Tab-separated table of C-alpha atoms in Angstrom:
chain	number	residue	atom	x	y	z
P	1	MET	CA	2.493	8.792	3.039
P	2	LEU	CA	2.398	6.713	7.074
P	3	GLY	CA	0.754	3.842	5.137
P	4	TYR	CA	3.506	3.351	3.098
P	5	THR	CA	6.003	4.333	5.766
P	6	GLY	CA	4.459	1.612	7.786
P	7	TYR	CA	5.756	-0.213	4.567
P	8	LEU	CA	8.644	0.266	4.085
P	9	HIS	CA	9.806	-0.537	7.954
P	10	ALA	CA	7.907	-3.733	8.006
P	11	LEU	CA	10.069	-4.377	4.522
P	12	ASP	CA	13.137	-3.620	6.429
P	13	TYR	CA	12.575	-5.665	9.157
P	14	ALA	CA	11.699	-8.596	7.528
P	15	ARG	CA	14.167	-8.599	5.620
P	16	ASN	CA	16.825	-8.721	8.239
P	17	ARG	CA	15.313	-11.009	11.092
P	18	PRO	CA	15.742	-14.490	10.314
P	19	GLN	CA	13.517	-17.260	11.101
P	20	GLY	CA	11.528	-20.210	10.968
P	21	ARG	CA	13.720	-22.704	8.546
P	22	SER	CA	13.159	-23.038	4.917
P	23	THR	CA	10.461	-25.481	3.481
P	24	GLY	CA	12.303	-27.369	1.668
P	25	PRO	CA	14.390	-30.536	1.810
P	26	GLY	CA	16.092	-30.951	5.525
P	27	GLY	CA	14.111	-27.941	6.868
P	28	LYS	CA	13.366	-29.874	9.262
P	29	ASN	CA	16.323	-29.908	10.338
P	30	PRO	CA	17.376	-27.638	13.449
P	31	ALA	CA	21.341	-27.773	12.335
P	32	SER	CA	20.127	-26.857	9.285
P	33	PRO	CA	20.281	-22.484	9.257
P	34	GLN	CA	17.417	-20.340	10.013
P	35	VAL	CA	16.139	-17.796	6.492
P	36	ARG	CA	15.145	-14.245	6.591
P	37	LEU	CA	11.328	-13.574	6.857
P	38	VAL	CA	11.062	-12.503	3.412
P	39	GLU	CA	11.652	-15.836	2.323
P	40	HIS	CA	8.722	-17.176	4.070
P	41	ALA	CA	5.533	-17.540	1.605
P	42	ASP	CA	2.907	-15.770	3.051
P	43	ILE	CA	5.354	-13.016	4.825
P	44	ARG	CA	6.058	-11.883	1.504
P	45	ARG	CA	2.039	-11.826	0.241
P	46	MET	CA	1.672	-9.111	3.164
P	47	LEU	CA	4.285	-7.971	2.202
P	48	LEU	CA	2.645	-7.041	-1.088
P	49	ALA	CA	-0.991	-6.152	-0.024
P	50	GLN	CA	0.230	-3.524	2.229
P	51	LYS	CA	2.648	-2.572	-0.121
P	52	SER	CA	-0.730	-2.433	-2.450
P	53	TYR	CA	-3.658	-1.194	-0.390
P	54	ALA	CA	-0.826	1.861	0.754
P	55	GLU	CA	0.073	2.356	-2.876
P	56	GLY	CA	-3.806	2.561	-3.978
P	57	ALA	CA	-4.117	4.583	-1.430
P	58	LEU	CA	-1.637	7.451	-2.516
P	59	ALA	CA	-3.536	7.297	-5.575
P	60	LEU	CA	-7.162	8.236	-4.844
P	61	ASN	CA	-5.692	10.875	-2.819
P	62	LEU	CA	-3.575	11.745	-6.338
P	63	TYR	CA	-6.644	12.001	-7.572
P	64	CYS	CA	-8.627	13.593	-5.897
P	65	ALA	CA	-6.577	15.883	-5.268
P	66	LYS	CA	-5.634	16.431	-9.467
P	67	LEU	CA	-9.730	16.793	-9.020
P	68	VAL	CA	-8.892	19.066	-6.634
P	69	ASP	CA	-7.027	21.565	-8.725
P	70	GLU	CA	-9.332	20.364	-11.875
P	71	ALA	CA	-12.662	22.563	-9.462
P	72	ARG	CA	-10.894	25.573	-9.199
P	73	ALA	CA	-9.253	25.826	-12.365
P	74	ALA	CA	-10.467	24.516	-15.137
P	75	SER	CA	-11.388	27.179	-18.361
P	76	GLU	CA	-14.652	24.949	-18.962
P	77	ASP	CA	-17.918	24.750	-16.932
P	78	ALA	CA	-18.741	21.813	-17.893
P	79	SER	CA	-14.773	20.385	-16.740
P	80	ARG	CA	-15.350	22.100	-13.979
P	81	GLU	CA	-18.482	21.408	-12.989
P	82	ARG	CA	-17.448	17.257	-13.190
P	83	ALA	CA	-13.842	17.562	-11.341
P	84	SER	CA	-16.167	18.842	-8.249
P	85	LEU	CA	-19.533	16.105	-8.797
P	86	LEU	CA	-16.680	14.069	-9.082
P	87	LEU	CA	-14.967	14.714	-5.513
P	88	GLU	CA	-17.970	15.007	-3.678
P	89	ILE	CA	-18.424	11.263	-4.502
P	90	LEU	CA	-14.077	10.208	-3.565
P	91	THR	CA	-13.980	12.537	-0.736
P	92	PRO	CA	-15.456	10.925	1.563
P	93	ILE	CA	-13.999	7.307	0.122
P	94	ALA	CA	-10.191	9.213	0.276
P	95	LYS	CA	-10.917	9.330	4.024
P	96	SER	CA	-12.185	6.097	5.614
P	97	TRP	CA	-10.871	3.252	2.712
P	98	PRO	CA	-7.164	3.868	4.114
P	99	SER	CA	-7.351	4.381	7.204
P	100	GLN	CA	-9.458	0.863	7.165
């Protein structure tokens, strides 16, 4: 959730901060008004990447939480074993990947 909060703060900043000129006609004119950061294509790309990483990390952690529940409370032994094995594989990934 901390990563997603960072994304929301970055998005708010990009929506409110004027910087640079538009890339279209008249964009090099210093008298033309500045545009907000979010209107720059590269900024939008970086915000989308940040949102994708944050939501992907959240989805992975929620899936691991579901596997913990299944490993403890599934009615069948095979289901509990499957959840435990998946959890053994995914736990190191869920701990390390979102922190990069």
